[in-house]
Amino acid sequence: MPDTTTLTGEAFSRTNFESLLKRRFFFTESFEVYRQAGGFKGDNRGLYDYGPPGCALQTNIVDQWRKHFIIEESMMEVDCTVLTPEPVLKTSGHVDKFADWMCKDPVKGEYLRADHLVEGVLETRLTKHRHTLPAETISEYEEILAKIDNFDGDELGELIQRLDIRNPNGNGEVLPPVPFNLMFKSSIGPSTASPVYLRPETAQGQFLNFRKLLDFGQGSMPFASASVGKSYRNEISPRSGLLRVREFLMAEIEHFVDPAAGKRHERFSEVAHIELPFLDKDTQLSGKTHVTTKTIGEAVASKMVDNETLGYFLARVYLFLLKIGVDKNKLRFRQHLANEMAHYACDCWDAELLTSYGWVECVGCADRSAYDLTVHAKETGAPLVVKEALPEPRKVTKWHATLDKKKIGPQFKKDGKKVQDAVEVLKQDSLEALAAELAKKAVVTVPTAKLEDGATSVQLSKDVLAIDQVTVTETTREYTPNVIEPSFGIGRILYSLLEHVYYYRPQDVARGVLALPIAVAPTKVLIVTLSSGQQFIPAAKKISARLRALGIANNIDSTTASIGKRYARNDELGTPLGITVDFDTLKDGSVTLRERDSMAQVRASEDDIIQAVRNLVEGLESWEQVSSRLPAFEGQSQVA
């Protein structure tokens, strides 16, 4: 386990931390009662249920995400179906390429993700045996770990064999790595003739609705769509709690941009000065993991980050993570290496957060180029392009294909429309090559969508197809947009954030605190009564109702436990503010307001305290400002 610390710098204990989360029901393993029952043979690994505080925290993170991105950037939000027909994901490349390398322990019957196996074993050797390992071995292990994401199946297999890497559970040898597709497959209806997958990302629904989104936005470019929803990945060996699960919430943005404009962003100057910690691919390939801090403006100017739009979103991601409470000293942006790059991406940076499990990818910012729109247009014949009016008409010479429609119908029958669509989407370079081939061989092969006989191409002869150069006057420009995609794993962000804000009171490790910012805290205010006496309840309920009317989540605790204990258990829930109703409240209507981290209190009228709470929740005042203008409370009711 990495040497991580609490928010206040003490050694981090995952045991104490996770005990707090489970005790306060932030989350729990799904179907736990069945798992604990005798004879249960199911596999519920990688599946979790969120309890009340976990649900509220997740909702608040997503709410802040919507404000930070969708509202601030005027994005168009869509909500698309989870069930995705196989042809869609076949076209996108996921059916063939969305896989991890898997090893099997033939004795135990266990399946292990190959890169995680190598990583875990080498990290354990370095942790436990560093003092006895030769210096060259330590150097080799560290270099392998720095490049672990860049190894393919054969390379992982070679490492496993050469370094004698075995299953930690029983020390058994494992078989060579094989690819394992990560998607869950099902079918629509009682027949298996209509296979579907649970989506592995929300992106495809956004791409397929591109034309509708473009029309909704009055054809204006660039523009961005966004989607928040569940995605599914059949992880080989789920581990690390919420960090590697099979069902998870994603928030994804697809920013469509004109590639001819250099992928510039009109608001880039607003963020160009922001410094980010970068771990670029060259540093990783040299076997190092140190970060370089530079402004995003410098990173784009040097082409370390490819373009302004990608750089803009890296900076915006950074600001969002800090806003919700992430520790900036436990955040870095790591560039993908060639072998780990998704099949659709030409460049990608991950926002990684340091946890007790190591560095965790929480946000991926990928330049998907024009891949998705291009492959879907080619498969369906749909014009997933932008047509823009030119400032002035222009004459251009271009290749043009003409089909003899009188012959296409009788020759291809039901497939005639697919053949026409296939010819219409051919690009200029393809038309030029086909023209030369047609002149030489009198027949060419054109790729198509799947035809009635299962074929995915047709042969067209000179008597049905003509390809000529023509000079035309154009008044519009047609192009396929490129896409910059920030993709957020909300569950990973949530768990990493909780680790970052966790600490315990001085000299008392049992008194844990979650220093969640008020914007994302599940409950904003705890209302406590001095005792369980019924005389305090009406005043507490009145305050609670006033706060609810302002949309401020609060909770009344009038149990018999001491005020100190009641505050302590709500410190564990991350509740930032506390109002105490006592005998003075019954006399003059005044109440105290406590701040979680400093434990300082002020006392004022109910109206003043509620206004202070409102200002704090809305970000109009800080606690320092509130405590400087309202009288400090140091009376008998104060708690430690």
XYZ file of C-alpha atoms in Angstrom:
640
model
C 0.000 0.000 0.000
C 1.427 3.443 -0.887
C 2.540 5.665 1.995
C -0.412 8.062 1.944
C -1.466 10.487 4.648
C -4.664 11.930 6.045
C -5.731 15.493 5.317
C -3.750 16.674 8.351
C -0.612 14.702 7.522
C -0.884 11.647 9.779
C -0.289 8.122 8.474
C -3.379 6.907 6.638
C -5.067 3.753 7.950
C -7.327 2.197 5.334
C -8.747 -0.124 7.997
C -9.940 2.786 10.152
C -11.115 4.748 7.121
C -13.158 1.965 5.541
C -14.582 1.059 8.941
C -15.926 4.612 9.149
C -17.461 4.441 5.661
C -19.180 1.130 6.352
C -20.312 2.149 9.829
C -21.917 5.300 8.466
C -23.344 3.387 5.473
C -21.738 5.379 2.676
C -21.750 2.153 0.667
C -21.937 -1.615 1.090
C -21.420 -4.714 -1.016
C -24.543 -5.626 -2.980
C -26.433 -8.766 -1.963
C -24.332 -8.984 1.184
C -26.812 -11.119 3.109
C -26.670 -13.744 0.347
C -22.890 -13.612 0.166
C -22.706 -14.230 3.906
C -25.260 -17.042 3.759
C -23.963 -20.578 3.594
C -23.794 -22.197 0.185
C -24.055 -18.998 -1.887
C -22.307 -19.624 -5.220
C -22.964 -16.334 -6.999
C -20.371 -13.666 -7.772
C -21.268 -10.250 -6.405
C -17.759 -8.831 -6.600
C -17.536 -5.372 -8.085
C -21.164 -4.539 -7.228
C -22.019 -1.976 -4.547
C -25.042 -0.226 -3.081
C -24.828 3.357 -1.838
C -26.393 4.200 1.517
C -28.056 7.554 2.327
C -24.853 9.606 2.764
C -23.230 7.951 -0.257
C -26.271 8.693 -2.421
C -26.376 12.303 -1.269
C -22.644 12.770 -1.821
C -22.861 11.277 -5.318
C -25.856 13.464 -6.169
C -24.061 16.582 -4.933
C -20.917 15.766 -6.933
C -23.007 15.327 -10.082
C -24.880 18.563 -9.308
C -21.588 20.445 -9.060
C -20.435 18.752 -12.275
C -23.556 19.924 -14.113
C -23.059 23.478 -12.884
C -19.335 23.498 -13.670
C -19.625 22.013 -17.142
C -23.145 21.822 -18.591
C -24.357 25.219 -17.375
C -21.036 27.071 -17.564
C -20.225 25.724 -21.044
C -23.830 25.771 -22.403
C -23.712 22.045 -23.163
C -26.669 20.002 -24.404
C -27.500 17.100 -22.088
C -28.952 13.844 -23.393
C -29.982 10.643 -21.668
C -29.567 7.591 -23.898
C -30.475 3.946 -23.452
C -28.139 1.524 -21.711
C -29.039 -1.351 -24.066
C -26.958 -1.065 -27.239
C -27.463 -3.247 -30.347
C -24.444 -5.311 -31.297
C -23.994 -3.662 -34.737
C -23.451 -0.277 -33.059
C -20.630 -1.549 -30.847
C -19.268 -3.698 -33.668
C -18.937 -0.560 -35.766
C -17.424 1.460 -32.908
C -14.769 -1.228 -32.422
C -15.800 -2.267 -28.919
C -16.852 -5.800 -29.856
C -13.413 -6.558 -31.271
C -11.111 -4.334 -29.243
C -12.623 -3.480 -25.849
C -10.615 -6.027 -23.882
C -8.086 -6.531 -21.104
C -5.380 -9.206 -20.882
C -6.358 -12.080 -18.597
C -4.422 -14.940 -16.986
C -5.869 -18.085 -15.447
C -4.599 -19.996 -12.450
C -5.484 -23.564 -13.595
C -5.261 -24.987 -10.083
C -7.383 -22.397 -8.267
C -9.577 -21.744 -11.281
C -9.121 -17.993 -10.712
C -8.900 -15.391 -13.464
C -6.515 -12.494 -12.980
C -5.991 -9.311 -14.950
C -2.453 -9.675 -16.253
C -1.162 -6.120 -15.774
C -2.605 -5.946 -12.260
C -0.988 -9.275 -11.420
C 2.453 -8.088 -12.520
C 1.975 -4.723 -10.810
C 0.803 -6.215 -7.517
C 3.549 -8.830 -7.281
C 6.363 -6.392 -8.105
C 5.053 -3.762 -5.693
C 4.896 -6.408 -2.948
C 8.476 -7.512 -3.645
C 9.692 -3.900 -3.518
C 7.790 -3.227 -0.290
C 8.772 -6.364 1.592
C 12.188 -7.246 0.193
C 13.757 -3.992 -1.041
C 16.574 -4.269 1.509
C 17.645 -7.672 0.118
C 17.089 -7.049 -3.613
C 20.071 -6.127 -5.825
C 20.078 -2.512 -6.990
C 19.685 -3.529 -10.644
C 16.608 -5.618 -9.768
C 15.033 -2.699 -7.906
C 15.741 -0.454 -10.896
C 14.215 -2.994 -13.303
C 11.071 -3.425 -11.203
C 10.582 0.325 -10.898
C 11.029 0.784 -14.646
C 8.472 -1.970 -15.364
C 5.986 -0.365 -12.978
C 6.449 3.027 -14.632
C 5.644 1.467 -18.031
C 3.052 -1.083 -16.864
C 0.255 0.430 -18.967
C 2.310 0.141 -22.155
C 2.749 -3.658 -22.253
C 0.707 -5.815 -24.619
C -0.288 -9.442 -24.001
C 2.906 -11.011 -25.293
C 5.074 -8.618 -23.294
C 3.077 -9.253 -20.117
C 3.414 -13.001 -20.714
C 7.180 -12.661 -21.071
C 7.400 -10.698 -17.803
C 5.273 -13.241 -15.957
C 7.471 -16.108 -17.121
C 10.850 -14.410 -16.762
C 10.147 -12.894 -13.334
C 8.300 -15.977 -12.084
C 5.161 -14.026 -11.254
C 2.487 -16.195 -9.665
C -0.986 -15.928 -8.246
C -0.602 -14.401 -4.754
C -3.461 -16.601 -3.632
C -1.678 -19.943 -3.329
C 1.480 -19.101 -5.279
C 0.281 -21.046 -8.313
C 1.627 -20.547 -11.821
C -0.660 -18.846 -14.315
C -1.302 -19.482 -17.996
C -0.201 -16.986 -20.695
C -2.407 -13.869 -21.034
C -5.392 -13.945 -23.404
C -7.754 -11.070 -24.327
C -11.078 -10.848 -22.496
C -13.872 -8.601 -23.800
C -15.236 -6.449 -21.003
C -18.823 -5.992 -22.207
C -21.916 -7.678 -20.812
C -23.884 -9.374 -23.606
C -27.614 -10.046 -23.672
C -30.453 -10.172 -26.204
C -33.675 -8.321 -26.938
C -36.862 -10.355 -26.577
C -37.222 -14.143 -26.356
C -35.038 -14.755 -29.399
C -31.251 -14.553 -29.398
C -31.327 -13.141 -32.914
C -31.066 -9.551 -31.644
C -27.936 -9.415 -29.460
C -27.286 -6.327 -27.367
C -24.678 -5.197 -24.876
C -24.918 -3.134 -21.731
C -23.085 -0.004 -22.798
C -19.454 0.328 -21.653
C -19.647 4.119 -22.036
C -22.324 6.776 -22.623
C -20.546 8.209 -25.661
C -22.091 6.175 -28.475
C -25.590 7.511 -27.832
C -24.233 11.040 -28.141
C -22.496 10.280 -31.433
C -25.573 8.661 -32.958
C -27.662 11.713 -32.026
C -25.091 14.096 -33.527
C -27.327 15.373 -36.350
C -30.211 16.066 -33.963
C -27.902 17.854 -31.541
C -26.443 19.944 -34.362
C -29.922 20.896 -35.559
C -31.056 21.645 -31.987
C -28.146 24.058 -31.661
C -29.110 25.806 -34.918
C -26.123 24.304 -36.700
C -23.659 26.283 -34.597
C -20.120 24.904 -34.207
C -18.300 24.091 -32.006
C -20.729 22.614 -29.507
C -20.727 20.037 -26.728
C -23.144 17.391 -25.569
C -23.080 15.696 -22.173
C -24.581 12.645 -20.543
C -24.732 11.240 -17.007
C -25.657 7.597 -16.593
C -24.716 4.047 -15.683
C -22.197 2.055 -17.704
C -21.094 -1.552 -17.339
C -17.813 -3.414 -17.679
C -17.331 -7.086 -16.881
C -14.099 -6.632 -14.942
C -11.879 -9.715 -14.827
C -11.079 -9.483 -11.122
C -12.792 -6.553 -9.382
C -10.806 -5.179 -6.488
C -10.129 -1.987 -4.562
C -13.722 -1.367 -3.493
C -15.421 1.385 -5.467
C -12.340 1.908 -7.629
C -12.906 -1.105 -9.890
C -16.525 -2.139 -10.231
C -18.792 -3.709 -12.845
C -21.556 -1.113 -12.728
C -20.706 2.544 -12.329
C -21.901 6.084 -12.927
C -20.216 8.055 -15.690
C -20.441 11.691 -16.694
C -19.164 12.233 -20.227
C -18.751 15.228 -22.497
C -18.382 15.116 -26.272
C -17.060 18.447 -27.552
C -17.382 18.639 -31.344
C -14.842 20.899 -33.021
C -13.755 21.892 -36.530
C -10.340 20.260 -37.168
C -9.476 22.835 -39.845
C -9.467 25.532 -37.163
C -6.638 23.762 -35.315
C -8.944 22.643 -32.481
C -8.658 26.071 -30.913
C -10.944 27.053 -28.034
C -12.345 30.560 -27.718
C -12.039 30.529 -23.914
C -8.528 29.057 -23.743
C -7.037 32.391 -22.627
C -9.137 32.166 -19.443
C -7.248 29.053 -18.290
C -3.852 29.378 -20.028
C -2.204 30.588 -16.801
C -3.296 27.606 -14.691
C -0.453 25.322 -13.627
C -0.992 21.568 -13.857
C 1.167 18.628 -12.745
C 1.998 16.568 -15.867
C 3.413 13.067 -16.247
C 4.037 12.905 -19.990
C 4.669 9.794 -22.071
C 8.378 10.465 -22.615
C 9.005 10.568 -18.859
C 7.161 7.266 -18.404
C 9.042 5.571 -21.240
C 12.292 6.571 -19.556
C 11.160 4.566 -16.526
C 10.425 7.613 -14.360
C 7.261 8.829 -12.667
C 8.138 12.375 -11.568
C 5.747 15.136 -12.628
C 6.522 18.412 -14.358
C 4.524 21.474 -13.395
C 3.803 23.997 -16.117
C 0.951 26.189 -17.237
C -1.533 24.701 -19.657
C -0.599 27.523 -22.022
C 3.027 26.349 -22.012
C 1.979 22.701 -22.390
C -0.084 23.472 -25.494
C 2.519 25.817 -26.978
C 5.176 23.079 -26.690
C 2.736 20.486 -28.156
C 3.065 18.285 -25.078
C -0.711 18.728 -24.999
C -1.834 18.575 -28.608
C -4.338 21.398 -28.904
C -6.174 24.205 -27.117
C -9.490 22.393 -26.729
C -7.875 19.384 -25.072
C -5.822 21.729 -22.897
C -8.859 23.814 -21.994
C -10.705 20.792 -20.681
C -7.675 19.546 -18.729
C -7.653 22.872 -16.891
C -11.414 22.831 -16.356
C -11.214 19.277 -14.991
C -8.482 20.413 -12.590
C -10.636 23.304 -11.311
C -13.651 21.020 -10.873
C -11.726 18.461 -8.834
C -10.337 21.151 -6.546
C -13.809 22.664 -6.142
C -15.283 19.435 -4.776
C -12.423 18.957 -2.308
C -9.692 16.920 -4.009
C -6.200 17.484 -2.568
C -4.184 19.205 -5.303
C -1.022 17.545 -3.956
C -2.558 14.144 -4.730
C -3.544 14.971 -8.317
C -1.629 14.560 -11.565
C -2.336 14.379 -15.306
C -0.761 11.316 -16.901
C -0.485 10.909 -20.666
C -1.469 7.551 -22.141
C 1.248 5.410 -23.681
C 0.786 3.917 -27.144
C -0.238 0.400 -26.112
C -2.835 1.568 -23.584
C -4.439 4.118 -25.900
C -8.071 3.301 -26.632
C -8.688 2.188 -30.207
C -10.617 5.409 -30.921
C -8.131 7.906 -29.435
C -5.166 9.753 -30.923
C -4.155 11.386 -27.614
C -5.363 10.990 -24.040
C -4.564 12.348 -20.595
C -5.892 10.925 -17.338
C -6.555 12.968 -14.231
C -5.225 10.555 -11.611
C -5.789 10.821 -7.852
C -3.440 9.319 -5.276
C -5.156 6.948 -2.860
C -4.089 4.187 -0.491
C -4.477 1.875 -3.535
C -2.038 3.961 -5.591
C -2.699 6.390 -8.434
C -6.242 5.964 -9.753
C -7.545 7.139 -13.123
C -10.662 9.201 -12.363
C -11.081 11.364 -15.474
C -9.939 10.557 -18.998
C -9.571 13.407 -21.501
C -9.293 11.891 -24.976
C -8.942 13.357 -28.432
C -11.133 10.894 -30.344
C -10.439 12.733 -33.650
C -13.243 11.985 -36.162
C -13.187 8.238 -35.491
C -16.687 7.626 -34.154
C -18.681 9.838 -36.510
C -16.717 8.490 -39.470
C -17.246 4.794 -38.739
C -20.944 5.210 -37.951
C -21.503 7.260 -41.109
C -19.693 4.657 -43.183
C -21.761 1.834 -41.674
C -25.165 3.489 -41.916
C -24.818 5.984 -44.756
C -26.099 8.718 -42.441
C -24.463 12.100 -43.140
C -22.856 12.706 -39.722
C -21.188 15.865 -40.986
C -21.390 19.625 -40.652
C -22.351 21.779 -43.618
C -21.364 25.417 -43.288
C -22.047 28.297 -45.660
C -18.866 29.684 -47.221
C -18.204 33.446 -47.043
C -17.868 33.412 -50.816
C -18.604 30.782 -53.494
C -15.550 28.860 -54.689
C -14.808 26.597 -57.650
C -13.259 23.243 -56.850
C -12.345 20.171 -58.855
C -13.388 16.965 -57.167
C -14.098 13.328 -57.843
C -17.748 12.446 -58.320
C -19.341 9.010 -58.430
C -22.497 8.329 -60.465
C -24.570 5.154 -60.247
C -26.898 3.966 -62.977
C -29.987 3.664 -60.806
C -31.921 1.817 -63.527
C -29.468 -1.055 -63.219
C -28.812 -0.883 -59.447
C -32.393 -1.834 -58.511
C -32.682 -4.991 -60.623
C -29.097 -6.077 -59.822
C -29.105 -5.578 -56.034
C -32.833 -5.592 -55.211
C -33.305 -4.997 -51.434
C -29.645 -4.035 -51.084
C -29.907 -1.242 -53.634
C -30.295 1.527 -51.055
C -27.284 0.276 -49.035
C -25.150 0.235 -52.191
C -26.172 3.801 -53.003
C -25.445 4.941 -49.438
C -22.021 3.264 -49.537
C -21.055 5.100 -52.717
C -22.361 8.445 -51.427
C -20.135 8.396 -48.315
C -16.902 7.614 -50.188
C -14.230 10.208 -49.473
C -12.185 11.972 -52.144
C -9.078 9.854 -51.593
C -11.141 6.675 -51.916
C -12.860 7.939 -55.059
C -9.512 8.810 -56.630
C -8.131 5.334 -55.941
C -11.313 3.653 -57.174
C -11.303 5.763 -60.359
C -7.824 4.526 -61.219
C -8.791 0.923 -60.429
C -12.009 1.185 -62.443
C -10.133 2.489 -65.463
C -7.631 -0.351 -65.204
C -9.832 -3.333 -64.257
C -13.332 -2.176 -65.256
C -14.621 -3.330 -61.848
C -14.080 -2.197 -58.244
C -15.016 -3.416 -54.774
C -16.886 -0.972 -52.533
C -17.389 -1.610 -48.760
C -21.018 -1.503 -47.610
C -23.193 -2.055 -44.589
C -24.107 -5.690 -44.039
C -26.154 -6.968 -46.995
C -28.924 -9.569 -47.191
C -26.452 -12.376 -47.898
C -24.166 -11.282 -45.061
C -21.577 -9.671 -47.340
C -20.054 -6.316 -46.417
C -18.930 -5.220 -49.871
C -20.089 -5.268 -53.503
C -18.391 -5.333 -56.858
C -19.426 -2.551 -59.225
C -18.533 -2.560 -62.921
C -18.113 0.329 -65.342
C -21.609 -0.166 -66.691
C -23.221 0.764 -63.324
C -20.586 3.060 -61.806
C -18.782 6.059 -63.258
C -16.175 8.101 -61.378
C -15.110 11.370 -63.002
C -13.508 14.630 -62.073
C -15.903 17.538 -62.167
C -15.550 21.242 -61.471
C -18.289 22.598 -59.266
C -19.083 25.862 -57.551
C -19.427 25.316 -53.828
C -21.362 27.575 -51.513
C -21.026 25.274 -48.488
C -18.187 23.409 -46.818
C -18.730 19.895 -45.525
C -16.577 18.264 -42.846
C -16.628 15.624 -40.118
C -16.004 17.200 -36.699
C -13.323 15.974 -34.350
C -14.255 15.164 -30.760
C -12.565 16.010 -27.467
C -14.000 13.822 -24.704
C -13.623 14.352 -20.955
C -14.990 11.193 -19.274
C -15.569 11.126 -15.505
C -15.847 8.033 -13.315
C -18.059 9.420 -10.553
C -17.610 6.460 -8.177
C -13.827 6.658 -8.383
C -13.903 10.396 -7.800
C -16.233 9.906 -4.824
C -14.035 7.291 -3.140
C -10.775 9.174 -3.807
C -12.321 12.388 -2.503
C -13.342 10.660 0.732
C -9.763 9.475 1.260
C -8.462 12.980 0.583
C -10.743 14.704 3.123
C -10.394 12.103 5.895
C -8.531 12.858 9.116
C -8.938 12.266 12.851
C -8.909 14.546 15.857
C -5.503 15.096 17.497
C -4.527 12.262 19.831
C -7.772 10.398 19.118
C -7.667 8.133 16.062
C -11.182 6.892 16.860
C -12.683 10.336 16.188
C -12.636 10.379 12.413
C -13.702 13.405 10.385
C -14.610 13.830 6.724
C -13.795 17.442 5.851
C -16.116 17.554 2.843
C -16.680 20.996 1.311
C -20.152 22.285 2.094
C -21.093 22.171 -1.605
C -20.911 18.371 -1.721
C -21.496 17.381 1.918
C -24.461 14.956 2.158
C -26.066 16.940 5.011
C -25.232 20.617 5.433
C -26.498 21.193 8.984
C -26.943 19.061 12.099
C -29.519 20.425 14.529
C -28.981 19.176 18.089
C -30.962 19.816 21.229
C -29.219 20.368 24.550
C -30.851 17.223 25.846
C -33.601 14.848 24.854
C -36.144 17.002 26.671
C -39.293 17.590 24.669
C -39.251 21.339 25.334
C -36.480 21.786 22.730
C -38.167 19.837 19.918
C -40.524 22.575 18.586
C -37.656 25.053 18.167
C -35.488 22.419 16.456
C -38.308 21.475 14.077
C -38.952 25.126 13.258
C -35.287 25.690 12.334
C -35.270 22.489 10.296
C -38.345 23.579 8.355
C -36.834 26.988 7.599
C -33.649 25.379 6.300
C -35.607 22.874 4.172
C -37.544 25.764 2.647
C -34.186 27.141 1.498
C -33.248 23.761 0.010
C -30.624 23.122 2.700
C -30.355 19.470 3.758
C -30.383 19.095 7.539
C -30.958 16.526 10.242
C -32.273 16.751 13.809
C -30.554 14.661 16.482
C -32.364 14.775 19.819
C -31.123 11.447 21.154
C -29.868 10.954 24.688
C -26.200 10.865 23.662
C -24.087 13.832 24.727
C -23.826 16.760 22.337
C -20.154 15.926 21.876
C -20.948 12.389 20.740
C -23.706 13.593 18.446
C -21.357 16.070 16.797
C -18.648 13.401 16.568
C -20.827 10.933 14.654
C -21.894 13.687 12.276
C -18.263 14.710 11.802
C -17.850 11.190 10.442
C -20.658 11.933 7.970
C -18.913 15.108 6.826
C -21.636 17.458 8.126
C -19.943 20.888 8.101
C -22.291 22.903 10.358
C -24.160 22.316 13.600
C -26.901 24.336 15.313
C -27.560 23.806 19.020
C -30.942 24.511 20.594
C -30.619 25.090 24.363
C -32.294 26.902 27.279
C -31.208 30.309 25.962
C -33.048 29.482 22.755
C -36.252 29.109 24.741
C -35.590 32.439 26.492
C -34.476 34.751 23.680
C -34.538 32.716 20.438
C -30.743 32.663 20.031
C -28.875 29.550 18.899
C -25.262 28.519 18.417
C -23.612 27.624 15.108
C -20.628 25.236 15.118
C -18.108 24.724 12.315
C -16.883 21.138 11.909
C -13.134 21.494 11.351
C -12.272 24.304 13.778
C -15.064 23.275 16.213
C -15.496 27.020 16.823
C -18.970 28.324 17.625
C -20.821 31.610 17.329
C -24.115 32.630 18.884
C -26.777 34.881 17.411
C -30.470 35.130 16.733
C -32.181 32.384 14.778
C -32.593 34.721 11.801
C -28.905 35.697 11.800
C -27.748 32.096 12.098
C -30.015 30.890 9.282
C -28.801 33.739 7.074
C -25.204 32.793 7.907
C -25.908 29.153 7.007
C -27.493 30.246 3.733
C -24.473 32.407 2.883
C -22.084 29.562 3.667
C -24.030 27.052 1.555
C -24.301 29.444 -1.385
C -20.620 30.382 -1.182
C -21.333 34.027 -0.386
C -19.326 33.933 2.854
C -16.541 31.869 4.373
C -16.525 30.651 7.963
C -13.802 33.181 8.719
C -16.120 35.967 7.595
C -19.085 34.606 9.548
C -17.079 34.113 12.745
C -15.619 37.610 12.511
C -19.021 39.319 12.400
C -21.046 37.127 14.787
C -20.223 36.851 18.524
C -18.085 33.892 19.531
C -19.756 31.427 21.900
C -17.731 30.041 24.760
C -20.441 29.195 27.253
C -21.322 25.992 29.011
C -22.912 24.467 25.912
C -19.681 24.482 23.924
C -18.357 21.045 23.040
C -14.853 19.898 22.228
